[in-house]
Amino acid sequence: MSVPAALHAALIAPPTLTIALSGGIDSLTLSAAAAEVRGRHAVTLCHAVSPAVPAAATARAQQFARDRDLTLRTIDAGEFADASYRANPVNRCYFCKNNLYGSLSKLGDHVAAGTNLDDLSDFRPGLMAAEEHGVLHPFVAAQMTKDDVRALARKLGLGDLAELPAAPCLASRIETGLRVEPADLAVIDAVEERLRKALGNVTLRCRRMQAGWLIELDAAVHDAMTQSQQGEVLALAKDLIPAHGKIGLRAYKRGSAFVHG
């Protein structure tokens, strides 16, 4: 059996199950595991379409469901109508997830998310919203880390998806305190897509900061570049950045747009 016994038990227990499918590796793997354990007609996938969700993630979720003949619902979670979310406070993620899980709970099923053990060691206000809405965390119940999830993805035949870099929502690229604007999110998504096509499937971020725009690349990739190559990266991004916007380039630093109090 591809699915570990503890995860199998967590996935088979609910009488009904909807997976919150972001399009990232955790929720994709959870969806594949749930389909194997419960059967493809006994699990529903639900993907929230939003300016904060990369277009590639939405396309990935849709292709995944088609390839496996799984039921996929798309919804608007409504976070952009929430003034608290748009203000981008330190706990912005709480308001995002509160809207998402509130919308999913109306579907009537038990809702599960792809949270793994590693996520519990990070500052994730969204987990509070998950608890308030009774969201299940099967990977946590099965004591699975991110590495465990990737290993399971390979066993389940997810191929290259198993190597997807972590990719939080686009709003995480906007510095805390700057209002979340759809236009900025569209720039971020366009820049990252262009750079990913040029550089491959590497960790990268386009950030909207108080001081301007910032491109961050995987440290090993960044440090191996010549000044000329770094200039080429900036040139690729520059014409997508709003006029007169300052733009810089540096090595990736996790959570650098997040201001801690």
PDB file of C-alpha atoms in Angstrom:
ATOM      1  CA  MET A   1       0.000   0.000   0.000  1.00  0.00           C
ATOM      2  CA  SER A   2       1.394   3.406  -1.016  1.00  0.00           C
ATOM      3  CA  VAL A   3      -0.339   5.324   1.764  1.00  0.00           C
ATOM      4  CA  PRO A   4       1.102   4.875   5.293  1.00  0.00           C
ATOM      5  CA  ALA A   5      -1.261   3.221   7.778  1.00  0.00           C
ATOM      6  CA  ALA A   6      -1.599   6.289  10.016  1.00  0.00           C
ATOM      7  CA  LEU A   7      -2.476   8.518   7.058  1.00  0.00           C
ATOM      8  CA  HIS A   8      -4.871   5.879   5.719  1.00  0.00           C
ATOM      9  CA  ALA A   9      -6.681   5.895   9.074  1.00  0.00           C
ATOM     10  CA  ALA A  10      -6.921   9.691   9.108  1.00  0.00           C
ATOM     11  CA  LEU A  11      -8.306   9.827   5.566  1.00  0.00           C
ATOM     12  CA  ILE A  12     -10.834   7.013   5.857  1.00  0.00           C
ATOM     13  CA  ALA A  13     -12.352   8.184   9.153  1.00  0.00           C
ATOM     14  CA  PRO A  14     -14.521  11.151   8.023  1.00  0.00           C
ATOM     15  CA  PRO A  15     -17.877  10.150   6.504  1.00  0.00           C
ATOM     16  CA  THR A  16     -17.379  12.817   3.821  1.00  0.00           C
ATOM     17  CA  LEU A  17     -14.229  14.647   2.763  1.00  0.00           C
ATOM     18  CA  THR A  18     -13.352  17.816   0.860  1.00  0.00           C
ATOM     19  CA  ILE A  19      -9.687  18.663   0.288  1.00  0.00           C
ATOM     20  CA  ALA A  20      -8.686  22.333   0.197  1.00  0.00           C
ATOM     21  CA  LEU A  21      -6.552  22.153  -2.949  1.00  0.00           C
ATOM     22  CA  SER A  22      -4.195  25.112  -3.337  1.00  0.00           C
ATOM     23  CA  GLY A  23      -2.202  23.586  -6.189  1.00  0.00           C
ATOM     24  CA  GLY A  24       0.922  23.160  -4.056  1.00  0.00           C
ATOM     25  CA  ILE A  25       2.647  19.862  -3.370  1.00  0.00           C
ATOM     26  CA  ASP A  26       1.088  19.283   0.055  1.00  0.00           C
ATOM     27  CA  SER A  27      -2.543  19.564  -1.030  1.00  0.00           C
ATOM     28  CA  LEU A  28      -1.881  17.743  -4.312  1.00  0.00           C
ATOM     29  CA  THR A  29      -0.343  14.818  -2.443  1.00  0.00           C
ATOM     30  CA  LEU A  30      -3.146  14.794   0.117  1.00  0.00           C
ATOM     31  CA  SER A  31      -5.688  14.729  -2.714  1.00  0.00           C
ATOM     32  CA  ALA A  32      -3.948  11.820  -4.445  1.00  0.00           C
ATOM     33  CA  ALA A  33      -3.713   9.901  -1.161  1.00  0.00           C
ATOM     34  CA  ALA A  34      -7.374  10.541  -0.328  1.00  0.00           C
ATOM     35  CA  ALA A  35      -8.449   9.321  -3.774  1.00  0.00           C
ATOM     36  CA  GLU A  36      -6.448   6.128  -3.310  1.00  0.00           C
ATOM     37  CA  VAL A  37      -7.793   5.476   0.186  1.00  0.00           C
ATOM     38  CA  ARG A  38     -11.428   6.475  -0.306  1.00  0.00           C
ATOM     39  CA  GLY A  39     -11.858   6.014  -4.045  1.00  0.00           C
ATOM     40  CA  ARG A  40     -12.016   8.882  -6.499  1.00  0.00           C
ATOM     41  CA  HIS A  41     -15.799   9.316  -6.177  1.00  0.00           C
ATOM     42  CA  ALA A  42     -15.660   9.645  -2.379  1.00  0.00           C
ATOM     43  CA  VAL A  43     -13.508  12.766  -2.204  1.00  0.00           C
ATOM     44  CA  THR A  44     -14.103  16.300  -3.474  1.00  0.00           C
ATOM     45  CA  LEU A  45     -11.371  18.805  -4.263  1.00  0.00           C
ATOM     46  CA  CYS A  46     -12.029  22.508  -3.817  1.00  0.00           C
ATOM     47  CA  HIS A  47      -9.796  25.254  -5.193  1.00  0.00           C
ATOM     48  CA  ALA A  48     -10.197  28.957  -4.392  1.00  0.00           C
ATOM     49  CA  VAL A  49      -9.605  31.231  -7.370  1.00  0.00           C
ATOM     50  CA  SER A  50      -8.278  34.605  -6.274  1.00  0.00           C
ATOM     51  CA  PRO A  51      -5.907  37.405  -7.340  1.00  0.00           C
ATOM     52  CA  ALA A  52      -3.585  36.051  -4.621  1.00  0.00           C
ATOM     53  CA  VAL A  53      -3.422  32.574  -6.187  1.00  0.00           C
ATOM     54  CA  PRO A  54      -0.861  32.163  -9.001  1.00  0.00           C
ATOM     55  CA  ALA A  55      -2.445  31.368 -12.344  1.00  0.00           C
ATOM     56  CA  ALA A  56      -0.077  28.396 -12.631  1.00  0.00           C
ATOM     57  CA  ALA A  57      -1.391  26.947  -9.355  1.00  0.00           C
ATOM     58  CA  THR A  58      -4.980  27.150 -10.586  1.00  0.00           C
ATOM     59  CA  ALA A  59      -4.010  25.525 -13.898  1.00  0.00           C
ATOM     60  CA  ARG A  60      -2.093  22.828 -12.006  1.00  0.00           C
ATOM     61  CA  ALA A  61      -5.067  22.040  -9.775  1.00  0.00           C
ATOM     62  CA  GLN A  62      -7.396  21.808 -12.773  1.00  0.00           C
ATOM     63  CA  GLN A  63      -5.022  19.568 -14.733  1.00  0.00           C
ATOM     64  CA  PHE A  64      -4.474  17.333 -11.702  1.00  0.00           C
ATOM     65  CA  ALA A  65      -8.222  16.806 -11.285  1.00  0.00           C
ATOM     66  CA  ARG A  66      -8.706  16.104 -15.006  1.00  0.00           C
ATOM     67  CA  ASP A  67      -5.841  13.622 -15.143  1.00  0.00           C
ATOM     68  CA  ARG A  68      -7.285  11.642 -12.219  1.00  0.00           C
ATOM     69  CA  ASP A  69     -10.980  12.129 -13.013  1.00  0.00           C
ATOM     70  CA  LEU A  70     -11.578  13.764  -9.630  1.00  0.00           C
ATOM     71  CA  THR A  71     -14.379  16.175  -8.768  1.00  0.00           C
ATOM     72  CA  LEU A  72     -13.057  19.735  -8.503  1.00  0.00           C
ATOM     73  CA  ARG A  73     -15.052  22.736  -7.375  1.00  0.00           C
ATOM     74  CA  THR A  74     -13.707  26.248  -7.795  1.00  0.00           C
ATOM     75  CA  ILE A  75     -14.899  29.015  -5.503  1.00  0.00           C
ATOM     76  CA  ASP A  76     -14.252  32.639  -4.666  1.00  0.00           C
ATOM     77  CA  ALA A  77     -13.433  32.564  -0.955  1.00  0.00           C
ATOM     78  CA  GLY A  78     -14.235  36.268  -0.695  1.00  0.00           C
ATOM     79  CA  GLU A  79     -11.126  37.504   1.102  1.00  0.00           C
ATOM     80  CA  PHE A  80     -10.881  40.569  -1.146  1.00  0.00           C
ATOM     81  CA  ALA A  81     -14.157  41.821   0.302  1.00  0.00           C
ATOM     82  CA  ASP A  82     -12.611  41.622   3.794  1.00  0.00           C
ATOM     83  CA  ALA A  83     -11.088  44.947   4.863  1.00  0.00           C
ATOM     84  CA  SER A  84      -8.997  43.230   7.533  1.00  0.00           C
ATOM     85  CA  TYR A  85      -7.331  41.008   4.925  1.00  0.00           C
ATOM     86  CA  ARG A  86      -6.750  43.873   2.494  1.00  0.00           C
ATOM     87  CA  ALA A  87      -5.033  45.937   5.234  1.00  0.00           C
ATOM     88  CA  ASN A  88      -2.289  43.250   5.350  1.00  0.00           C
ATOM     89  CA  PRO A  89      -1.663  43.100   9.113  1.00  0.00           C
ATOM     90  CA  VAL A  90       0.772  40.673  10.719  1.00  0.00           C
ATOM     91  CA  ASN A  91      -2.011  38.083  10.951  1.00  0.00           C
ATOM     92  CA  ARG A  92      -3.289  38.589   7.390  1.00  0.00           C
ATOM     93  CA  CYS A  93      -3.180  34.825   6.866  1.00  0.00           C
ATOM     94  CA  TYR A  94      -5.839  34.376   9.558  1.00  0.00           C
ATOM     95  CA  PHE A  95      -8.342  36.494   7.634  1.00  0.00           C
ATOM     96  CA  CYS A  96      -7.519  34.730   4.368  1.00  0.00           C
ATOM     97  CA  LYS A  97      -8.027  31.261   5.832  1.00  0.00           C
ATOM     98  CA  ASN A  98     -11.069  32.331   7.824  1.00  0.00           C
ATOM     99  CA  ASN A  99     -12.748  33.328   4.567  1.00  0.00           C
ATOM    100  CA  LEU A 100     -11.583  30.180   2.788  1.00  0.00           C
ATOM    101  CA  TYR A 101     -12.572  27.677   5.462  1.00  0.00           C
ATOM    102  CA  GLY A 102     -15.803  29.535   6.136  1.00  0.00           C
ATOM    103  CA  SER A 103     -16.704  29.130   2.466  1.00  0.00           C
ATOM    104  CA  LEU A 104     -15.683  25.469   2.399  1.00  0.00           C
ATOM    105  CA  SER A 105     -17.619  24.643   5.566  1.00  0.00           C
ATOM    106  CA  LYS A 106     -20.818  25.706   3.770  1.00  0.00           C
ATOM    107  CA  LEU A 107     -20.348  22.772   1.381  1.00  0.00           C
ATOM    108  CA  GLY A 108     -21.315  20.431   4.201  1.00  0.00           C
ATOM    109  CA  ASP A 109     -18.342  18.055   4.051  1.00  0.00           C
ATOM    110  CA  HIS A 110     -15.505  17.583   6.497  1.00  0.00           C
ATOM    111  CA  VAL A 111     -12.643  19.742   5.206  1.00  0.00           C
ATOM    112  CA  ALA A 112      -8.978  18.671   5.195  1.00  0.00           C
ATOM    113  CA  ALA A 113      -5.860  20.719   4.471  1.00  0.00           C
ATOM    114  CA  GLY A 114      -2.295  19.746   3.528  1.00  0.00           C
ATOM    115  CA  THR A 115      -0.666  21.051   6.718  1.00  0.00           C
ATOM    116  CA  ASN A 116       2.368  18.963   7.718  1.00  0.00           C
ATOM    117  CA  LEU A 117       4.456  18.784  10.892  1.00  0.00           C
ATOM    118  CA  ASP A 118       7.018  21.304   9.639  1.00  0.00           C
ATOM    119  CA  ASP A 119       4.276  23.921   9.284  1.00  0.00           C
ATOM    120  CA  LEU A 120       3.582  23.794  13.013  1.00  0.00           C
ATOM    121  CA  SER A 121       7.002  25.284  13.835  1.00  0.00           C
ATOM    122  CA  ASP A 122       6.331  28.414  11.740  1.00  0.00           C
ATOM    123  CA  PHE A 123       4.164  31.456  12.498  1.00  0.00           C
ATOM    124  CA  ARG A 124       0.937  30.528  10.738  1.00  0.00           C
ATOM    125  CA  PRO A 125      -2.123  32.483  11.899  1.00  0.00           C
ATOM    126  CA  GLY A 126      -4.164  30.526   9.360  1.00  0.00           C
ATOM    127  CA  LEU A 127      -3.944  27.492  11.631  1.00  0.00           C
ATOM    128  CA  MET A 128      -6.086  29.340  14.176  1.00  0.00           C
ATOM    129  CA  ALA A 129      -8.755  29.819  11.526  1.00  0.00           C
ATOM    130  CA  ALA A 130      -8.472  26.140  10.639  1.00  0.00           C
ATOM    131  CA  GLU A 131      -9.031  25.168  14.266  1.00  0.00           C
ATOM    132  CA  GLU A 132     -12.059  27.458  14.541  1.00  0.00           C
ATOM    133  CA  HIS A 133     -13.634  25.811  11.496  1.00  0.00           C
ATOM    134  CA  GLY A 134     -12.769  22.242  12.496  1.00  0.00           C
ATOM    135  CA  VAL A 135     -10.417  21.656   9.560  1.00  0.00           C
ATOM    136  CA  LEU A 136      -8.646  18.284   9.568  1.00  0.00           C
ATOM    137  CA  HIS A 137      -4.877  17.907   9.131  1.00  0.00           C
ATOM    138  CA  PRO A 138      -4.265  14.292   8.059  1.00  0.00           C
ATOM    139  CA  PHE A 139      -0.504  14.726   7.554  1.00  0.00           C
ATOM    140  CA  VAL A 140      -0.166  16.067  11.101  1.00  0.00           C
ATOM    141  CA  ALA A 141      -2.276  13.196  12.425  1.00  0.00           C
ATOM    142  CA  ALA A 142       0.092  10.822  10.624  1.00  0.00           C
ATOM    143  CA  GLN A 143       3.184  12.689  11.960  1.00  0.00           C
ATOM    144  CA  MET A 144       4.428  13.467   8.446  1.00  0.00           C
ATOM    145  CA  THR A 145       7.012  16.151   7.618  1.00  0.00           C
ATOM    146  CA  LYS A 146       7.486  17.962   4.303  1.00  0.00           C
ATOM    147  CA  ASP A 147      10.107  15.400   3.275  1.00  0.00           C
ATOM    148  CA  ASP A 148       7.630  12.627   4.076  1.00  0.00           C
ATOM    149  CA  VAL A 149       5.013  14.330   1.906  1.00  0.00           C
ATOM    150  CA  ARG A 150       7.416  14.582  -1.040  1.00  0.00           C
ATOM    151  CA  ALA A 151       8.385  10.918  -0.634  1.00  0.00           C
ATOM    152  CA  LEU A 152       4.705   9.955  -0.648  1.00  0.00           C
ATOM    153  CA  ALA A 153       4.125  12.089  -3.750  1.00  0.00           C
ATOM    154  CA  ARG A 154       6.760  10.035  -5.571  1.00  0.00           C
ATOM    155  CA  LYS A 155       5.146   6.763  -4.438  1.00  0.00           C
ATOM    156  CA  LEU A 156       1.774   7.979  -5.657  1.00  0.00           C
ATOM    157  CA  GLY A 157       3.188   8.754  -9.100  1.00  0.00           C
ATOM    158  CA  LEU A 158       3.030  12.531  -9.006  1.00  0.00           C
ATOM    159  CA  GLY A 159       6.279  12.735 -10.966  1.00  0.00           C
ATOM    160  CA  ASP A 160       7.821  16.194 -11.237  1.00  0.00           C
ATOM    161  CA  LEU A 161       5.136  17.643  -8.981  1.00  0.00           C
ATOM    162  CA  ALA A 162       6.951  16.008  -6.061  1.00  0.00           C
ATOM    163  CA  GLU A 163       9.792  18.500  -6.535  1.00  0.00           C
ATOM    164  CA  LEU A 164       7.656  21.661  -6.636  1.00  0.00           C
ATOM    165  CA  PRO A 165       9.271  24.433  -4.572  1.00  0.00           C
ATOM    166  CA  ALA A 166       7.205  25.820  -1.723  1.00  0.00           C
ATOM    167  CA  ALA A 167       5.040  28.661  -3.033  1.00  0.00           C
ATOM    168  CA  PRO A 168       2.870  30.538  -0.506  1.00  0.00           C
ATOM    169  CA  CYS A 169       0.099  32.784  -1.799  1.00  0.00           C
ATOM    170  CA  LEU A 170       1.099  35.885  -3.732  1.00  0.00           C
ATOM    171  CA  ALA A 171      -0.052  38.181  -0.915  1.00  0.00           C
ATOM    172  CA  SER A 172       2.864  36.864   1.166  1.00  0.00           C
ATOM    173  CA  ARG A 173       5.153  38.819  -1.205  1.00  0.00           C
ATOM    174  CA  ILE A 174       3.665  42.151  -0.095  1.00  0.00           C
ATOM    175  CA  GLU A 175       5.403  43.724   2.886  1.00  0.00           C
ATOM    176  CA  THR A 176       3.318  43.752   6.051  1.00  0.00           C
ATOM    177  CA  GLY A 177       1.293  46.959   6.299  1.00  0.00           C
ATOM    178  CA  LEU A 178       1.110  47.634   2.568  1.00  0.00           C
ATOM    179  CA  ARG A 179      -2.452  47.196   1.330  1.00  0.00           C
ATOM    180  CA  VAL A 180      -3.059  44.051  -0.716  1.00  0.00           C
ATOM    181  CA  GLU A 181      -3.919  45.255  -4.204  1.00  0.00           C
ATOM    182  CA  PRO A 182      -4.905  42.940  -7.088  1.00  0.00           C
ATOM    183  CA  ALA A 183      -2.791  45.026  -9.489  1.00  0.00           C
ATOM    184  CA  ASP A 184       0.354  44.403  -7.415  1.00  0.00           C
ATOM    185  CA  LEU A 185      -0.447  40.691  -7.209  1.00  0.00           C
ATOM    186  CA  ALA A 186      -0.784  40.545 -10.993  1.00  0.00           C
ATOM    187  CA  VAL A 187       2.683  42.116 -11.362  1.00  0.00           C
ATOM    188  CA  ILE A 188       4.155  39.640  -8.885  1.00  0.00           C
ATOM    189  CA  ASP A 189       2.627  36.663 -10.695  1.00  0.00           C
ATOM    190  CA  ALA A 190       3.758  37.904 -14.123  1.00  0.00           C
ATOM    191  CA  VAL A 191       7.342  38.550 -12.974  1.00  0.00           C
ATOM    192  CA  GLU A 192       7.656  35.169 -11.268  1.00  0.00           C
ATOM    193  CA  GLU A 193       6.235  33.337 -14.261  1.00  0.00           C
ATOM    194  CA  ARG A 194       8.655  35.069 -16.637  1.00  0.00           C
ATOM    195  CA  LEU A 195      11.662  34.392 -14.426  1.00  0.00           C
ATOM    196  CA  ARG A 196      10.658  30.787 -13.869  1.00  0.00           C
ATOM    197  CA  LYS A 197      10.526  30.224 -17.623  1.00  0.00           C
ATOM    198  CA  ALA A 198      14.028  31.673 -17.921  1.00  0.00           C
ATOM    199  CA  LEU A 199      15.616  30.065 -14.841  1.00  0.00           C
ATOM    200  CA  GLY A 200      13.698  26.828 -14.395  1.00  0.00           C
ATOM    201  CA  ASN A 201      11.883  25.462 -11.363  1.00  0.00           C
ATOM    202  CA  VAL A 202      13.958  27.299  -8.750  1.00  0.00           C
ATOM    203  CA  THR A 203      12.908  29.114  -5.592  1.00  0.00           C
ATOM    204  CA  LEU A 204      12.243  32.745  -6.438  1.00  0.00           C
ATOM    205  CA  ARG A 205      10.094  35.602  -5.177  1.00  0.00           C
ATOM    206  CA  CYS A 206       9.028  38.983  -6.506  1.00  0.00           C
ATOM    207  CA  ARG A 207       8.314  41.161  -3.475  1.00  0.00           C
ATOM    208  CA  ARG A 208       6.490  44.477  -3.126  1.00  0.00           C
ATOM    209  CA  MET A 209       8.298  46.357  -0.369  1.00  0.00           C
ATOM    210  CA  GLN A 210       7.984  49.812   1.177  1.00  0.00           C
ATOM    211  CA  ALA A 211      11.187  50.796  -0.652  1.00  0.00           C
ATOM    212  CA  GLY A 212      10.137  49.373  -4.017  1.00  0.00           C
ATOM    213  CA  TRP A 213      10.263  45.981  -5.747  1.00  0.00           C
ATOM    214  CA  LEU A 214      12.663  43.183  -4.907  1.00  0.00           C
ATOM    215  CA  ILE A 215      13.549  40.002  -6.781  1.00  0.00           C
ATOM    216  CA  GLU A 216      14.885  37.156  -4.629  1.00  0.00           C
ATOM    217  CA  LEU A 217      16.503  34.050  -6.090  1.00  0.00           C
ATOM    218  CA  ASP A 218      17.623  30.786  -4.542  1.00  0.00           C
ATOM    219  CA  ALA A 219      20.911  31.648  -2.806  1.00  0.00           C
ATOM    220  CA  ALA A 220      22.974  29.113  -4.766  1.00  0.00           C
ATOM    221  CA  VAL A 221      21.585  30.380  -8.082  1.00  0.00           C
ATOM    222  CA  HIS A 222      22.029  34.027  -7.122  1.00  0.00           C
ATOM    223  CA  ASP A 223      25.587  33.616  -5.862  1.00  0.00           C
ATOM    224  CA  ALA A 224      26.668  31.705  -8.978  1.00  0.00           C
ATOM    225  CA  MET A 225      25.542  34.514 -11.279  1.00  0.00           C
ATOM    226  CA  THR A 226      27.878  37.080 -12.754  1.00  0.00           C
ATOM    227  CA  GLN A 227      26.930  40.748 -12.538  1.00  0.00           C
ATOM    228  CA  SER A 228      25.962  40.564 -16.195  1.00  0.00           C
ATOM    229  CA  GLN A 229      23.626  37.642 -15.570  1.00  0.00           C
ATOM    230  CA  GLN A 230      22.070  39.407 -12.602  1.00  0.00           C
ATOM    231  CA  GLY A 231      21.496  42.392 -14.859  1.00  0.00           C
ATOM    232  CA  GLU A 232      19.716  40.145 -17.353  1.00  0.00           C
ATOM    233  CA  VAL A 233      17.376  38.907 -14.599  1.00  0.00           C
ATOM    234  CA  LEU A 234      16.538  42.471 -13.620  1.00  0.00           C
ATOM    235  CA  ALA A 235      15.945  43.369 -17.268  1.00  0.00           C
ATOM    236  CA  LEU A 236      13.463  40.506 -17.624  1.00  0.00           C
ATOM    237  CA  ALA A 237      11.475  41.845 -14.692  1.00  0.00           C
ATOM    238  CA  LYS A 238      11.848  45.566 -15.264  1.00  0.00           C
ATOM    239  CA  ASP A 239       9.304  46.095 -18.018  1.00  0.00           C
ATOM    240  CA  LEU A 240       6.648  44.335 -15.917  1.00  0.00           C
ATOM    241  CA  ILE A 241       7.254  46.624 -12.934  1.00  0.00           C
ATOM    242  CA  PRO A 242       5.130  49.819 -12.730  1.00  0.00           C
ATOM    243  CA  ALA A 243       6.795  52.925 -14.132  1.00  0.00           C
ATOM    244  CA  HIS A 244       9.341  54.550 -11.829  1.00  0.00           C
ATOM    245  CA  GLY A 245       9.291  51.563  -9.480  1.00  0.00           C
ATOM    246  CA  LYS A 246      12.659  50.802  -7.907  1.00  0.00           C
ATOM    247  CA  ILE A 247      13.821  47.210  -8.357  1.00  0.00           C
ATOM    248  CA  GLY A 248      16.580  45.229  -6.672  1.00  0.00           C
ATOM    249  CA  LEU A 249      17.961  41.678  -6.699  1.00  0.00           C
ATOM    250  CA  ARG A 250      19.298  39.552  -3.849  1.00  0.00           C
ATOM    251  CA  ALA A 251      19.460  35.994  -2.508  1.00  0.00           C
ATOM    252  CA  TYR A 252      16.202  34.477  -1.281  1.00  0.00           C
ATOM    253  CA  LYS A 253      15.361  35.050   2.367  1.00  0.00           C
ATOM    254  CA  ARG A 254      12.314  33.250   3.696  1.00  0.00           C
ATOM    255  CA  GLY A 255       9.589  35.569   4.936  1.00  0.00           C
ATOM    256  CA  SER A 256      11.501  38.765   4.178  1.00  0.00           C
ATOM    257  CA  ALA A 257       8.290  40.678   3.384  1.00  0.00           C
ATOM    258  CA  PHE A 258       6.858  39.787   6.773  1.00  0.00           C
ATOM    259  CA  VAL A 259       7.405  42.442   9.438  1.00  0.00           C
ATOM    260  CA  HIS A 260       7.239  41.016  12.952  1.00  0.00           C
ATOM    261  CA  GLY A 261       5.613  43.683  15.107  1.00  0.00           C
TER     262      GLY A 261
END
